[in-house]
mmCIF file of N, CA and C in Angstrom:
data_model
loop_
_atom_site.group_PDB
_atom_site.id
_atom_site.type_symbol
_atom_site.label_atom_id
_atom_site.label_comp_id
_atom_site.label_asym_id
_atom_site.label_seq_id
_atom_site.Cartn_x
_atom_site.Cartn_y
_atom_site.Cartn_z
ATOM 1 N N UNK A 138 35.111 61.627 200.849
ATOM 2 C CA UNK A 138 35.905 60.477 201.228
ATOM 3 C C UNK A 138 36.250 60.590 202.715
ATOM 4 N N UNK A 139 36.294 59.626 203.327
ATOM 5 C CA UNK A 139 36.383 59.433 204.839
ATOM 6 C C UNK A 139 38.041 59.204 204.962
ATOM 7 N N UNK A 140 38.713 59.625 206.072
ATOM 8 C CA UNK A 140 40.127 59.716 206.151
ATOM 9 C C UNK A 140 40.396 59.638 207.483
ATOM 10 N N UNK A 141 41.510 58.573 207.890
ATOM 11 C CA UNK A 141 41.784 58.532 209.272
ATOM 12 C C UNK A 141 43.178 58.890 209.283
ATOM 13 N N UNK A 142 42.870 60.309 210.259
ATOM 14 C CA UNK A 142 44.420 60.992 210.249
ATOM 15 C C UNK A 142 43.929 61.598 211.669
ATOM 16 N N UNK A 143 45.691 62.377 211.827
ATOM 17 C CA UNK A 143 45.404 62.810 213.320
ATOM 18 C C UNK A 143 44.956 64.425 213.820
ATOM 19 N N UNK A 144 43.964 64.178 214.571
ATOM 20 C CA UNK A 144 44.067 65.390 215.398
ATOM 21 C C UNK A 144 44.699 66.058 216.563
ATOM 22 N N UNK A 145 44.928 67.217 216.344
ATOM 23 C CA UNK A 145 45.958 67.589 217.901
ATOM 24 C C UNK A 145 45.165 68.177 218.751
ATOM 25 N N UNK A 146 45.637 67.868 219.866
ATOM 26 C CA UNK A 146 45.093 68.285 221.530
ATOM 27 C C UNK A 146 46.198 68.191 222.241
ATOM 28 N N UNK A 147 46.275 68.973 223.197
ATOM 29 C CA UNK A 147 47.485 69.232 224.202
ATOM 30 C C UNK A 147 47.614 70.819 224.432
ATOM 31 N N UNK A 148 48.990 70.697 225.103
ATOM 32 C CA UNK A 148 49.680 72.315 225.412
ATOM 33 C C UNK A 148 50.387 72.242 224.005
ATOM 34 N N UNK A 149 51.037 73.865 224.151
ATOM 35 C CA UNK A 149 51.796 74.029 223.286
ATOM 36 C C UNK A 149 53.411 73.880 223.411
ATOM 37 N N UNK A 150 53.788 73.092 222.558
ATOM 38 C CA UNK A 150 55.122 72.297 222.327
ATOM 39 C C UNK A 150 55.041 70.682 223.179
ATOM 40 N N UNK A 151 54.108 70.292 223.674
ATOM 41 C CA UNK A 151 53.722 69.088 224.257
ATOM 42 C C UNK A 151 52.243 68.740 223.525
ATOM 43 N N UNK A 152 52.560 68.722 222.117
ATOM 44 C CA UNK A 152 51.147 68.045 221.403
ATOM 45 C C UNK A 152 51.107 66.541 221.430
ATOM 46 N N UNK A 153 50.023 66.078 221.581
ATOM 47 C CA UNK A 153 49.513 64.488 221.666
ATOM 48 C C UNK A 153 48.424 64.617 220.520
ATOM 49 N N UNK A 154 47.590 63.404 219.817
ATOM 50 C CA UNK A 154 46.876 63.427 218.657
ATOM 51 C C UNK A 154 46.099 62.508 219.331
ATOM 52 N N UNK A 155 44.653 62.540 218.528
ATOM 53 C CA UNK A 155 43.507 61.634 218.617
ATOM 54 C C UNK A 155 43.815 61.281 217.454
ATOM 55 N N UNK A 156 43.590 59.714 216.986
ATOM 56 C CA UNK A 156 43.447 59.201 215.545
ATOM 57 C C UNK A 156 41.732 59.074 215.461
ATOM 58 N N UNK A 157 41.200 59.936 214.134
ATOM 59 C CA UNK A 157 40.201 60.409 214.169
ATOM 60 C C UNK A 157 39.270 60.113 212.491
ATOM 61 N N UNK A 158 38.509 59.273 212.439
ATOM 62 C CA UNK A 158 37.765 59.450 211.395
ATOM 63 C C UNK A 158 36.861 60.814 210.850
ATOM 64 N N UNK A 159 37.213 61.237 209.779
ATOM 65 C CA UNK A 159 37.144 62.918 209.569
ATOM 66 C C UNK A 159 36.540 62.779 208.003
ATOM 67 N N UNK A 160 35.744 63.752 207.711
ATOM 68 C CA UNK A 160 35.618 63.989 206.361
ATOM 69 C C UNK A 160 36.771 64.704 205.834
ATOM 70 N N UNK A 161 37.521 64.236 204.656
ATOM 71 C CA UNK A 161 38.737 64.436 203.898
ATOM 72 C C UNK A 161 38.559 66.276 203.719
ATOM 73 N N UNK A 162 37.372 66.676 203.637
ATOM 74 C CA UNK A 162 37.395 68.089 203.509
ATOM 75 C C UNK A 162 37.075 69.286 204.408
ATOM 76 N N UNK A 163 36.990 68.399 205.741
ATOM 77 C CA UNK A 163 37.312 68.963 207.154
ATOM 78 C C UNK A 163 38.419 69.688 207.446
ATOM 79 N N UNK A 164 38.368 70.832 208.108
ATOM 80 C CA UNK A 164 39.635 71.107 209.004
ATOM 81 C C UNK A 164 40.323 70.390 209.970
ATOM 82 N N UNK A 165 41.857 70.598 210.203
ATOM 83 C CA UNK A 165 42.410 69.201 211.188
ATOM 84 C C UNK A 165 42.120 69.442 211.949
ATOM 85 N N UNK A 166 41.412 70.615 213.110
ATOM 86 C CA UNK A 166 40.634 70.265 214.763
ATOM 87 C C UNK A 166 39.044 70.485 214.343
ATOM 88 N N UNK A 167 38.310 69.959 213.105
ATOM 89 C CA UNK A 167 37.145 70.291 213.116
ATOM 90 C C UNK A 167 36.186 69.023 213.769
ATOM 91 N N UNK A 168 34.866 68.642 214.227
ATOM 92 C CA UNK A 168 34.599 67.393 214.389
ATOM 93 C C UNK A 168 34.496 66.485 213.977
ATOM 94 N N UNK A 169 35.279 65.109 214.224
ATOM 95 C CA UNK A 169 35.540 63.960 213.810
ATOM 96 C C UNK A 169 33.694 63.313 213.698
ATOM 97 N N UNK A 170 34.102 62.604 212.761
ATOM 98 C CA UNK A 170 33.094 61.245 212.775
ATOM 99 C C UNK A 170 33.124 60.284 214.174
ATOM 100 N N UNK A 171 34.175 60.146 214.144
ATOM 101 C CA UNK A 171 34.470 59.475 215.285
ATOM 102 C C UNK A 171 36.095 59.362 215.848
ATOM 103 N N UNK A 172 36.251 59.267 217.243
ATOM 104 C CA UNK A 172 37.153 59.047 217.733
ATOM 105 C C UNK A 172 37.707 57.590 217.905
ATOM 106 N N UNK A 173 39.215 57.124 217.385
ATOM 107 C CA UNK A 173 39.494 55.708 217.340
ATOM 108 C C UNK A 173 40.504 55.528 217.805
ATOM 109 N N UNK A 174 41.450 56.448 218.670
ATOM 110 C CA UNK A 174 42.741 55.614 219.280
ATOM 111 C C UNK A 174 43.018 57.112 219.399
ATOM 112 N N UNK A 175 44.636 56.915 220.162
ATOM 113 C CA UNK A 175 45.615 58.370 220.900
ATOM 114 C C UNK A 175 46.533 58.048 220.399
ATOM 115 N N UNK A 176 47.632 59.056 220.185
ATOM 116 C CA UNK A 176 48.801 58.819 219.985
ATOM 117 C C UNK A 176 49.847 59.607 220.624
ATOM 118 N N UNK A 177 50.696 59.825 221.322
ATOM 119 C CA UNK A 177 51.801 60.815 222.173
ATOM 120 C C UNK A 177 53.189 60.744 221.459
ATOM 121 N N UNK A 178 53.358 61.349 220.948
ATOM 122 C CA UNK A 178 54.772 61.437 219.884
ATOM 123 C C UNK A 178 55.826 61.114 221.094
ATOM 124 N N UNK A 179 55.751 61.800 222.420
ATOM 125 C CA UNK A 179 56.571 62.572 222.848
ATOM 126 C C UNK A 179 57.019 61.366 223.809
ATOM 127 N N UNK A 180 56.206 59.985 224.156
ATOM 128 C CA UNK A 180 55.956 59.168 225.097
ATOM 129 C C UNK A 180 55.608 57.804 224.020
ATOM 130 N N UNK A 181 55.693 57.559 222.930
ATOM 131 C CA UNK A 181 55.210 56.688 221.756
ATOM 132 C C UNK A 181 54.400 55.437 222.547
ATOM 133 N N UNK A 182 53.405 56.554 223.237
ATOM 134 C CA UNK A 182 51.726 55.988 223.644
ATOM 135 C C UNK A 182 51.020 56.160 222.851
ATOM 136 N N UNK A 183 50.566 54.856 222.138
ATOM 137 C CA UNK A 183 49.736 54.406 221.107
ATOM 138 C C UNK A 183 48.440 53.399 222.193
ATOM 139 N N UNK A 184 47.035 54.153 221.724
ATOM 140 C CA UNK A 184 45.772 53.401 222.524
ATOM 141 C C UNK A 184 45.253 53.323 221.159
ATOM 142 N N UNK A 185 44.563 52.032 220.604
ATOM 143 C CA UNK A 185 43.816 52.178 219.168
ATOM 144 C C UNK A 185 42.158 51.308 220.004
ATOM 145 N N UNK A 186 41.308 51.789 219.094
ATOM 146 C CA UNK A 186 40.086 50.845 218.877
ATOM 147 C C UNK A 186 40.212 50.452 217.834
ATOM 148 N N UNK A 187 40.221 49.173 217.960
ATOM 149 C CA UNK A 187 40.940 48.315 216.841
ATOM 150 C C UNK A 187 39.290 47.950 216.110
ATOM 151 N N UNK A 188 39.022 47.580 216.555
ATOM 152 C CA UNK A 188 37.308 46.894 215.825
ATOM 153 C C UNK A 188 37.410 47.850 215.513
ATOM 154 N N UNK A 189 37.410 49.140 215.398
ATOM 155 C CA UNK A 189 36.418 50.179 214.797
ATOM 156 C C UNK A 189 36.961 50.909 213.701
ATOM 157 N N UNK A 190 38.591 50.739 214.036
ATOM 158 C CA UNK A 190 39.689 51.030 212.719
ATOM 159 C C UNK A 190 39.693 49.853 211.684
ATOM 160 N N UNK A 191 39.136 48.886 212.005
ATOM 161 C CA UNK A 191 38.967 47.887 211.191
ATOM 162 C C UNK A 191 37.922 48.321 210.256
ATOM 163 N N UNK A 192 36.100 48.137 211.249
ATOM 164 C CA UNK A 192 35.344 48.396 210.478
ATOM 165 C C UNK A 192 35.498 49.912 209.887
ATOM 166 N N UNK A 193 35.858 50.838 209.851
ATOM 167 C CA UNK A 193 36.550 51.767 209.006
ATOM 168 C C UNK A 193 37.086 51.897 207.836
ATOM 169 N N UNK A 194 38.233 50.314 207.852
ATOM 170 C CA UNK A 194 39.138 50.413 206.853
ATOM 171 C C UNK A 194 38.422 49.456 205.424
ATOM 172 N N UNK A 195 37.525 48.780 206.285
ATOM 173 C CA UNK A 195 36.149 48.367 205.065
ATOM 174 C C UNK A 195 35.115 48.566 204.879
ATOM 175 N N UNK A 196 35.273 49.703 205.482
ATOM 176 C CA UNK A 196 34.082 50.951 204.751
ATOM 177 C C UNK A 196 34.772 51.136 203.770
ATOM 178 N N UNK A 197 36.398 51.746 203.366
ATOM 179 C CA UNK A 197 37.124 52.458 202.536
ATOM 180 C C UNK A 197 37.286 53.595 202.716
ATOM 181 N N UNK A 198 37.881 53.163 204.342
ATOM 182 C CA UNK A 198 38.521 54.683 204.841
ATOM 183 C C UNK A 198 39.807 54.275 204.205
ATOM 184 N N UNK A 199 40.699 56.111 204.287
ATOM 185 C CA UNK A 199 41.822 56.187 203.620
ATOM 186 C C UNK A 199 42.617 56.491 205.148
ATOM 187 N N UNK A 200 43.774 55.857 205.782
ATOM 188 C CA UNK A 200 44.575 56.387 206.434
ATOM 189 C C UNK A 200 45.700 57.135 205.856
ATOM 190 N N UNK A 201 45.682 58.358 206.065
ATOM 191 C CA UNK A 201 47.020 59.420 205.465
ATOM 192 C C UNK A 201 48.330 58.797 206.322
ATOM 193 N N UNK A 202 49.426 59.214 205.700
ATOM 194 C CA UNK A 202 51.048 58.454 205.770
ATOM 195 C C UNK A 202 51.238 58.022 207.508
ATOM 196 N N UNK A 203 51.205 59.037 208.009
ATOM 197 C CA UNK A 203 51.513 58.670 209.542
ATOM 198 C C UNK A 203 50.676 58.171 210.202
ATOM 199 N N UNK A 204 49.450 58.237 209.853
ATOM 200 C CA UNK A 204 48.437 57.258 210.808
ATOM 201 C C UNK A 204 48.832 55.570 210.227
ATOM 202 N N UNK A 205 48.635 55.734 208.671
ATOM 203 C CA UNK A 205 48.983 54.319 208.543
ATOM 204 C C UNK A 205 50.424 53.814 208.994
ATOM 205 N N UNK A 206 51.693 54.597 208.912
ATOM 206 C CA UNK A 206 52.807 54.079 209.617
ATOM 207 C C UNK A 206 52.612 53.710 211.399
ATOM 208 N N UNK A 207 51.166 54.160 212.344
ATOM 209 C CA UNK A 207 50.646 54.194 213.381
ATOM 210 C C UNK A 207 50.249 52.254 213.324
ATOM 211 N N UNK A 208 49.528 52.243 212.122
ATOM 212 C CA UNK A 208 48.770 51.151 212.200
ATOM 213 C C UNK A 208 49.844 50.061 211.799
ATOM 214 N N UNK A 209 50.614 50.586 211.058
ATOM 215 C CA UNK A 209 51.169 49.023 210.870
ATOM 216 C C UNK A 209 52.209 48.568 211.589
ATOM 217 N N UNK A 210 52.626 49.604 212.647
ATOM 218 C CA UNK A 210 53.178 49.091 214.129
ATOM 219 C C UNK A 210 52.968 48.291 214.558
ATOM 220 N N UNK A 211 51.265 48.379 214.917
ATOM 221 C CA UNK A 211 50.337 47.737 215.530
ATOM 222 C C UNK A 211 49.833 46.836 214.794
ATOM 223 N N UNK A 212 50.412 46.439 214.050
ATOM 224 C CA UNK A 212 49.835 45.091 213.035
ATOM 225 C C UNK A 212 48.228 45.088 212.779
ATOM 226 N N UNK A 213 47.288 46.016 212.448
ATOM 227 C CA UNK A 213 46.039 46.490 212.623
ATOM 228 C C UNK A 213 45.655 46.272 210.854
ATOM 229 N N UNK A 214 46.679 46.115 210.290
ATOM 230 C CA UNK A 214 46.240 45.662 208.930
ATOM 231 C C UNK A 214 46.266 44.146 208.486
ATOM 232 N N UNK A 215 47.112 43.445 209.224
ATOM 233 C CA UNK A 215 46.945 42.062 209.414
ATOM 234 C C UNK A 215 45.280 42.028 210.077
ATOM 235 N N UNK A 216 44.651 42.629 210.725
ATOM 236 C CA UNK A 216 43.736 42.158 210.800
ATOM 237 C C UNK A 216 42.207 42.378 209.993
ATOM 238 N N UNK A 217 42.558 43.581 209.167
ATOM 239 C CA UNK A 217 41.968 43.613 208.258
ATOM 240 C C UNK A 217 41.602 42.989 207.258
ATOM 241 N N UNK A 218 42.929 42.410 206.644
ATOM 242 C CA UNK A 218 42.527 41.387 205.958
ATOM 243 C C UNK A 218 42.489 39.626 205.931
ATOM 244 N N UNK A 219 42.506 39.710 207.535
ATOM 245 C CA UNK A 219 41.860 38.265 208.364
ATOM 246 C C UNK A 219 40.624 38.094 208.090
ATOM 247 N N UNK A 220 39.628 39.586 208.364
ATOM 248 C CA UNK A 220 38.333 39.573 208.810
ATOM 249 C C UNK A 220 37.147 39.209 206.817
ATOM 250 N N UNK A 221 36.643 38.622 206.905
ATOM 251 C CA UNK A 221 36.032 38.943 205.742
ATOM 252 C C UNK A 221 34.871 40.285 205.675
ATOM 253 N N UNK A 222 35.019 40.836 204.391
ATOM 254 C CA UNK A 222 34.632 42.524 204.285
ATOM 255 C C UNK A 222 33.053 42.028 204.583
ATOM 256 N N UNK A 223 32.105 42.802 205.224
ATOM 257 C CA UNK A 223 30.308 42.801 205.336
ATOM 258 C C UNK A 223 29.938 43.609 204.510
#
C-alpha cells in the first residue's frame, strides 16, 4: 500500500519534513516514490504539489494523521473530489 507521510531532513532539534509518497513498509528516511510538498513545523511553511497529491490520492494513496491534517489546511481534498477519478 502506498502512504503519504512525512520524511525528516534538517539539523538536529530544527527538523523540517518532505511530504513523501513511500511504500507503507519502508523505513521513514528510506527512498520515497516520490517527493510532493515540504513542511517546517517550526515556521508552518507548507509548499505542496498539489496535481500530484491529487493524482496520488486516486491512485488510493493513504495519507497517515498529520499529513492529512497538512492537507486539509490546504483544502487539497476539496480538490480531490472536484476532479473526476481516471
Amino acid at each position: 500500500m502506498i502512504k503519504l507521510r512525512l520524511k525528516r531532513f534538517g539539523k538536529k532539534r530544527e527538523a523540517s519534513y518532505r511530504i513523501v509518497a513511500m511504500n507503507n513498509l519502508s523505513r521513514r528516511d528510506g527512498r520515497p516514490l516520490e517527493e510532493l510538498g515540504y513542511y517546517n513545523p517550526r515556521t508552518d511553511e507548507v509548499r505542496l504539489d498539489v496535481p500530484g497529491i491529487v493524482k496520488r490520492l486516486q491512485q488510493g494513496a493513504q495519507p497517515t494523521d498529520t499529513v492529512r491534517r497538512i492537507l486539509q489546511k490546504q483544502n487539497v481534498f476539496e480538490q480531490v473530489s472536484a476532479k473526476p477519478a481516471s
